[in-house]
Amino acid sequence: MENNLRYTEEIFNLLSKGEFISSNSGALAIKRYYDAIEEDFASYYDYYKGIGFYLESGDGYFLFTRKEAKIDLERKLEAAMRWIDYLSFLKTFNPVFGPGYTFRPADIVIAISCNMELKEKAGKLFCEKNVYQEIVDKLVAELEKAGLIESENEHEQSYKVLTSFHYMENMVESIIITEEAEDEIPK
């Protein structure tokens, strides 16, 4: 059955770098990969599992996961904290910021200068940046690198939020610190 799998190398090259394959991507190749996986998920899952990668499906996206050593978990927790800050900032900018949403970085820069809460959150995103345009450019680069957004129109400098954005939303929503657990955290 593995002989019938198409795009295994291309899919591996994307997902092994921590990227996503999203159903609403504008890139034709990504759409082909998504459709191929969706048609025969079980075979792709088994194929990649054989080399230590676990193909996971989300709400309109696919990604790889791996079993991690404890030392890697600390690094992942730090990254999760950054993504919480990113999501908080983006939802403060516009509560409907999510899959299918289109935006221009310039609009975010304007919103920062008009909204004190957004200004405060922007200042905490990237300590080494102090110009709003630089902060937004860095955030957009991070989101694009992670495969959560893609350029929709280069001339207008607009971006589309991909379905893989659900991954970040779900990850943040799943981090629930109860009052009991909060009391156990050393201060």
PDB file of C-alpha atoms in Angstrom:
ATOM      1  CA  MET A   1       0.000   0.000   0.000  1.00  0.00           C
ATOM      2  CA  GLU A   2       2.905   2.392   0.695  1.00  0.00           C
ATOM      3  CA  ASN A   3       3.778   2.324  -3.008  1.00  0.00           C
ATOM      4  CA  ASN A   4       0.513   4.179  -3.690  1.00  0.00           C
ATOM      5  CA  LEU A   5       1.427   7.059  -1.391  1.00  0.00           C
ATOM      6  CA  ARG A   6       2.150  10.236  -3.287  1.00  0.00           C
ATOM      7  CA  TYR A   7       4.231  13.185  -2.119  1.00  0.00           C
ATOM      8  CA  THR A   8       5.781  11.374   0.868  1.00  0.00           C
ATOM      9  CA  GLU A   9       9.092  13.193   0.452  1.00  0.00           C
ATOM     10  CA  GLU A  10       7.501  16.604  -0.087  1.00  0.00           C
ATOM     11  CA  ILE A  11       5.163  16.136   2.874  1.00  0.00           C
ATOM     12  CA  PHE A  12       8.043  14.973   5.065  1.00  0.00           C
ATOM     13  CA  ASN A  13      10.178  17.968   4.046  1.00  0.00           C
ATOM     14  CA  LEU A  14       7.451  20.372   5.182  1.00  0.00           C
ATOM     15  CA  LEU A  15       6.176  18.681   8.310  1.00  0.00           C
ATOM     16  CA  SER A  16       9.554  17.623   9.672  1.00  0.00           C
ATOM     17  CA  LYS A  17      10.497  21.316   9.938  1.00  0.00           C
ATOM     18  CA  GLY A  18       7.512  21.919  12.215  1.00  0.00           C
ATOM     19  CA  GLU A  19       5.338  23.378   9.475  1.00  0.00           C
ATOM     20  CA  PHE A  20       1.698  22.592   8.777  1.00  0.00           C
ATOM     21  CA  ILE A  21      -0.267  21.465   5.757  1.00  0.00           C
ATOM     22  CA  SER A  22      -3.469  23.523   5.845  1.00  0.00           C
ATOM     23  CA  SER A  23      -6.666  22.936   3.918  1.00  0.00           C
ATOM     24  CA  ASN A  24      -7.156  26.612   3.098  1.00  0.00           C
ATOM     25  CA  SER A  25      -3.650  27.310   1.797  1.00  0.00           C
ATOM     26  CA  GLY A  26      -3.499  29.234  -1.457  1.00  0.00           C
ATOM     27  CA  ALA A  27      -0.496  27.186  -2.609  1.00  0.00           C
ATOM     28  CA  LEU A  28      -1.581  24.483  -5.051  1.00  0.00           C
ATOM     29  CA  ALA A  29       1.128  22.065  -3.913  1.00  0.00           C
ATOM     30  CA  ILE A  30      -0.032  22.339  -0.279  1.00  0.00           C
ATOM     31  CA  LYS A  31      -3.627  21.686  -1.338  1.00  0.00           C
ATOM     32  CA  ARG A  32      -2.493  18.571  -3.232  1.00  0.00           C
ATOM     33  CA  TYR A  33      -0.592  17.313  -0.179  1.00  0.00           C
ATOM     34  CA  TYR A  34      -3.583  17.969   2.063  1.00  0.00           C
ATOM     35  CA  ASP A  35      -5.950  16.110  -0.277  1.00  0.00           C
ATOM     36  CA  ALA A  36      -3.541  13.171  -0.628  1.00  0.00           C
ATOM     37  CA  ILE A  37      -3.211  12.789   3.153  1.00  0.00           C
ATOM     38  CA  GLU A  38      -6.938  13.179   3.680  1.00  0.00           C
ATOM     39  CA  GLU A  39      -7.653  10.452   1.084  1.00  0.00           C
ATOM     40  CA  ASP A  40      -5.425   7.881   2.822  1.00  0.00           C
ATOM     41  CA  PHE A  41      -4.570   9.173   6.281  1.00  0.00           C
ATOM     42  CA  ALA A  42      -4.045   5.721   7.818  1.00  0.00           C
ATOM     43  CA  SER A  43      -1.409   4.727   5.256  1.00  0.00           C
ATOM     44  CA  TYR A  44       0.467   8.010   5.623  1.00  0.00           C
ATOM     45  CA  TYR A  45       0.269   7.667   9.405  1.00  0.00           C
ATOM     46  CA  ASP A  46       1.757   4.170   9.301  1.00  0.00           C
ATOM     47  CA  TYR A  47       4.435   5.219   6.814  1.00  0.00           C
ATOM     48  CA  TYR A  48       5.737   8.120   8.926  1.00  0.00           C
ATOM     49  CA  LYS A  49       5.316   6.241  12.204  1.00  0.00           C
ATOM     50  CA  GLY A  50       7.857   3.767  10.849  1.00  0.00           C
ATOM     51  CA  ILE A  51      10.486   6.526  10.876  1.00  0.00           C
ATOM     52  CA  GLY A  52       9.541   7.992  14.268  1.00  0.00           C
ATOM     53  CA  PHE A  53       7.112  10.726  13.214  1.00  0.00           C
ATOM     54  CA  TYR A  54       3.438  10.771  14.167  1.00  0.00           C
ATOM     55  CA  LEU A  55       1.143  12.339  11.592  1.00  0.00           C
ATOM     56  CA  GLU A  56      -1.621  14.175  13.407  1.00  0.00           C
ATOM     57  CA  SER A  57      -4.746  15.764  11.987  1.00  0.00           C
ATOM     58  CA  GLY A  58      -6.358  18.858  13.370  1.00  0.00           C
ATOM     59  CA  ASP A  59      -9.253  21.043  12.340  1.00  0.00           C
ATOM     60  CA  GLY A  60      -8.263  21.559   8.689  1.00  0.00           C
ATOM     61  CA  TYR A  61      -4.532  20.867   9.027  1.00  0.00           C
ATOM     62  CA  PHE A  62      -1.906  18.155   9.439  1.00  0.00           C
ATOM     63  CA  LEU A  63       1.333  18.201  11.444  1.00  0.00           C
ATOM     64  CA  PHE A  64       4.027  15.891  12.795  1.00  0.00           C
ATOM     65  CA  THR A  65       4.590  15.133  16.452  1.00  0.00           C
ATOM     66  CA  ARG A  66       7.391  13.149  18.070  1.00  0.00           C
ATOM     67  CA  LYS A  67       8.007  11.696  21.479  1.00  0.00           C
ATOM     68  CA  GLU A  68      10.135  14.202  23.329  1.00  0.00           C
ATOM     69  CA  ALA A  69      12.803  13.881  25.975  1.00  0.00           C
ATOM     70  CA  LYS A  70      12.130  15.739  29.248  1.00  0.00           C
ATOM     71  CA  ILE A  71      14.744  18.357  28.415  1.00  0.00           C
ATOM     72  CA  ASP A  72      12.847  19.222  25.231  1.00  0.00           C
ATOM     73  CA  LEU A  73       9.643  19.706  27.207  1.00  0.00           C
ATOM     74  CA  GLU A  74      11.088  22.736  28.994  1.00  0.00           C
ATOM     75  CA  ARG A  75      11.976  24.310  25.660  1.00  0.00           C
ATOM     76  CA  LYS A  76       8.473  23.554  24.384  1.00  0.00           C
ATOM     77  CA  LEU A  77       6.902  25.161  27.464  1.00  0.00           C
ATOM     78  CA  GLU A  78       8.885  28.337  26.821  1.00  0.00           C
ATOM     79  CA  ALA A  79       7.698  28.316  23.216  1.00  0.00           C
ATOM     80  CA  ALA A  80       4.101  27.772  24.373  1.00  0.00           C
ATOM     81  CA  MET A  81       4.359  30.834  26.601  1.00  0.00           C
ATOM     82  CA  ARG A  82       5.463  32.895  23.589  1.00  0.00           C
ATOM     83  CA  TRP A  83       2.520  31.603  21.540  1.00  0.00           C
ATOM     84  CA  ILE A  84       0.138  32.537  24.377  1.00  0.00           C
ATOM     85  CA  ASP A  85       1.469  36.103  24.170  1.00  0.00           C
ATOM     86  CA  TYR A  86       1.146  36.109  20.365  1.00  0.00           C
ATOM     87  CA  LEU A  87      -2.439  34.853  20.515  1.00  0.00           C
ATOM     88  CA  SER A  88      -3.383  37.320  23.236  1.00  0.00           C
ATOM     89  CA  PHE A  89      -1.950  40.159  21.159  1.00  0.00           C
ATOM     90  CA  LEU A  90      -3.704  39.058  17.957  1.00  0.00           C
ATOM     91  CA  LYS A  91      -7.079  38.541  19.672  1.00  0.00           C
ATOM     92  CA  THR A  92      -6.735  41.966  21.300  1.00  0.00           C
ATOM     93  CA  PHE A  93      -6.092  43.419  17.842  1.00  0.00           C
ATOM     94  CA  ASN A  94      -9.208  41.703  16.512  1.00  0.00           C
ATOM     95  CA  PRO A  95     -11.205  39.052  18.423  1.00  0.00           C
ATOM     96  CA  VAL A  96     -12.123  37.297  15.137  1.00  0.00           C
ATOM     97  CA  PHE A  97      -8.461  36.871  14.164  1.00  0.00           C
ATOM     98  CA  GLY A  98      -8.407  33.233  13.080  1.00  0.00           C
ATOM     99  CA  PRO A  99      -8.544  30.887  10.084  1.00  0.00           C
ATOM    100  CA  GLY A 100      -9.743  32.637   6.944  1.00  0.00           C
ATOM    101  CA  TYR A 101      -9.146  36.123   8.358  1.00  0.00           C
ATOM    102  CA  THR A 102      -7.136  38.472   6.150  1.00  0.00           C
ATOM    103  CA  PHE A 103      -5.069  41.348   7.457  1.00  0.00           C
ATOM    104  CA  ARG A 104      -2.399  43.843   6.588  1.00  0.00           C
ATOM    105  CA  PRO A 105       0.509  44.381   8.989  1.00  0.00           C
ATOM    106  CA  ALA A 106       0.128  48.134   8.482  1.00  0.00           C
ATOM    107  CA  ASP A 107      -3.369  47.930  10.009  1.00  0.00           C
ATOM    108  CA  ILE A 108      -1.943  46.257  13.107  1.00  0.00           C
ATOM    109  CA  VAL A 109       0.687  49.008  13.452  1.00  0.00           C
ATOM    110  CA  ILE A 110      -2.051  51.656  13.270  1.00  0.00           C
ATOM    111  CA  ALA A 111      -4.160  49.788  15.837  1.00  0.00           C
ATOM    112  CA  ILE A 112      -1.216  49.647  18.265  1.00  0.00           C
ATOM    113  CA  SER A 113      -0.871  53.419  18.236  1.00  0.00           C
ATOM    114  CA  CYS A 114      -4.607  53.822  18.997  1.00  0.00           C
ATOM    115  CA  ASN A 115      -5.090  51.125  21.664  1.00  0.00           C
ATOM    116  CA  MET A 116      -3.305  51.257  25.026  1.00  0.00           C
ATOM    117  CA  GLU A 117      -3.845  47.548  25.797  1.00  0.00           C
ATOM    118  CA  LEU A 118      -2.458  46.572  22.391  1.00  0.00           C
ATOM    119  CA  LYS A 119       0.465  48.953  22.897  1.00  0.00           C
ATOM    120  CA  GLU A 120       1.281  47.314  26.237  1.00  0.00           C
ATOM    121  CA  LYS A 121       1.081  43.799  24.777  1.00  0.00           C
ATOM    122  CA  ALA A 122       3.192  44.794  21.752  1.00  0.00           C
ATOM    123  CA  GLY A 123       5.946  46.063  24.042  1.00  0.00           C
ATOM    124  CA  LYS A 124       6.164  42.650  25.718  1.00  0.00           C
ATOM    125  CA  LEU A 125       6.287  40.542  22.522  1.00  0.00           C
ATOM    126  CA  PHE A 126       9.867  41.206  21.439  1.00  0.00           C
ATOM    127  CA  CYS A 127      11.950  43.058  24.028  1.00  0.00           C
ATOM    128  CA  GLU A 128      14.728  43.808  21.532  1.00  0.00           C
ATOM    129  CA  LYS A 129      12.278  45.685  19.268  1.00  0.00           C
ATOM    130  CA  ASN A 130      10.924  49.067  20.226  1.00  0.00           C
ATOM    131  CA  VAL A 131       9.390  50.352  16.985  1.00  0.00           C
ATOM    132  CA  TYR A 132       5.864  49.083  16.369  1.00  0.00           C
ATOM    133  CA  GLN A 133       6.559  48.306  12.714  1.00  0.00           C
ATOM    134  CA  GLU A 134       9.534  46.131  13.726  1.00  0.00           C
ATOM    135  CA  ILE A 135       7.420  44.299  16.315  1.00  0.00           C
ATOM    136  CA  VAL A 136       4.651  43.583  13.802  1.00  0.00           C
ATOM    137  CA  ASP A 137       7.159  42.561  11.107  1.00  0.00           C
ATOM    138  CA  LYS A 138       8.796  40.098  13.518  1.00  0.00           C
ATOM    139  CA  LEU A 139       5.422  38.694  14.607  1.00  0.00           C
ATOM    140  CA  VAL A 140       4.298  38.255  10.982  1.00  0.00           C
ATOM    141  CA  ALA A 141       7.606  36.545  10.172  1.00  0.00           C
ATOM    142  CA  GLU A 142       7.128  34.163  13.137  1.00  0.00           C
ATOM    143  CA  LEU A 143       3.569  33.325  12.097  1.00  0.00           C
ATOM    144  CA  GLU A 144       4.582  32.812   8.475  1.00  0.00           C
ATOM    145  CA  LYS A 145       7.588  30.680   9.412  1.00  0.00           C
ATOM    146  CA  ALA A 146       5.338  28.507  11.593  1.00  0.00           C
ATOM    147  CA  GLY A 147       2.916  28.031   8.702  1.00  0.00           C
ATOM    148  CA  LEU A 148       0.022  29.780  10.424  1.00  0.00           C
ATOM    149  CA  ILE A 149      -0.358  32.542   7.822  1.00  0.00           C
ATOM    150  CA  GLU A 150       0.613  33.038   4.205  1.00  0.00           C
ATOM    151  CA  SER A 151       0.947  36.012   1.909  1.00  0.00           C
ATOM    152  CA  GLU A 152      -2.296  36.541   0.040  1.00  0.00           C
ATOM    153  CA  ASN A 153      -1.430  39.619  -2.000  1.00  0.00           C
ATOM    154  CA  GLU A 154       2.157  40.854  -2.120  1.00  0.00           C
ATOM    155  CA  HIS A 155       1.193  44.160  -3.761  1.00  0.00           C
ATOM    156  CA  GLU A 156      -1.290  45.023  -1.004  1.00  0.00           C
ATOM    157  CA  GLN A 157       0.904  43.302   1.613  1.00  0.00           C
ATOM    158  CA  SER A 158      -2.025  41.277   2.906  1.00  0.00           C
ATOM    159  CA  TYR A 159      -1.935  37.911   4.647  1.00  0.00           C
ATOM    160  CA  LYS A 160      -4.445  35.119   5.149  1.00  0.00           C
ATOM    161  CA  VAL A 161      -4.691  33.146   8.383  1.00  0.00           C
ATOM    162  CA  LEU A 162      -4.531  29.413   7.654  1.00  0.00           C
ATOM    163  CA  THR A 163      -6.530  26.632   9.291  1.00  0.00           C
ATOM    164  CA  SER A 164      -3.349  25.577  11.099  1.00  0.00           C
ATOM    165  CA  PHE A 165      -3.976  28.607  13.338  1.00  0.00           C
ATOM    166  CA  HIS A 166      -6.481  26.337  15.119  1.00  0.00           C
ATOM    167  CA  TYR A 167      -3.461  24.433  16.451  1.00  0.00           C
ATOM    168  CA  MET A 168      -2.234  27.502  18.318  1.00  0.00           C
ATOM    169  CA  GLU A 169      -5.734  28.321  19.567  1.00  0.00           C
ATOM    170  CA  ASN A 170      -6.306  24.745  20.745  1.00  0.00           C
ATOM    171  CA  MET A 171      -2.893  24.562  22.378  1.00  0.00           C
ATOM    172  CA  VAL A 172      -3.526  27.748  24.356  1.00  0.00           C
ATOM    173  CA  GLU A 173      -7.068  26.696  25.290  1.00  0.00           C
ATOM    174  CA  SER A 174      -5.787  23.355  26.564  1.00  0.00           C
ATOM    175  CA  ILE A 175      -3.415  25.059  29.008  1.00  0.00           C
ATOM    176  CA  ILE A 176      -5.687  25.454  31.985  1.00  0.00           C
ATOM    177  CA  ILE A 177      -4.114  26.268  35.309  1.00  0.00           C
ATOM    178  CA  THR A 178      -6.540  25.494  38.076  1.00  0.00           C
ATOM    179  CA  GLU A 179      -6.489  27.387  41.324  1.00  0.00           C
ATOM    180  CA  GLU A 180      -5.096  24.275  43.092  1.00  0.00           C
ATOM    181  CA  ALA A 181      -2.246  23.950  40.611  1.00  0.00           C
ATOM    182  CA  GLU A 182      -1.549  27.653  40.894  1.00  0.00           C
ATOM    183  CA  ASP A 183      -1.073  27.243  44.656  1.00  0.00           C
ATOM    184  CA  GLU A 184       1.509  24.520  44.001  1.00  0.00           C
ATOM    185  CA  ILE A 185       3.647  26.725  41.755  1.00  0.00           C
ATOM    186  CA  PRO A 186       6.602  28.076  43.768  1.00  0.00           C
ATOM    187  CA  LYS A 187       6.695  31.851  43.940  1.00  0.00           C
TER     188      LYS A 187
END
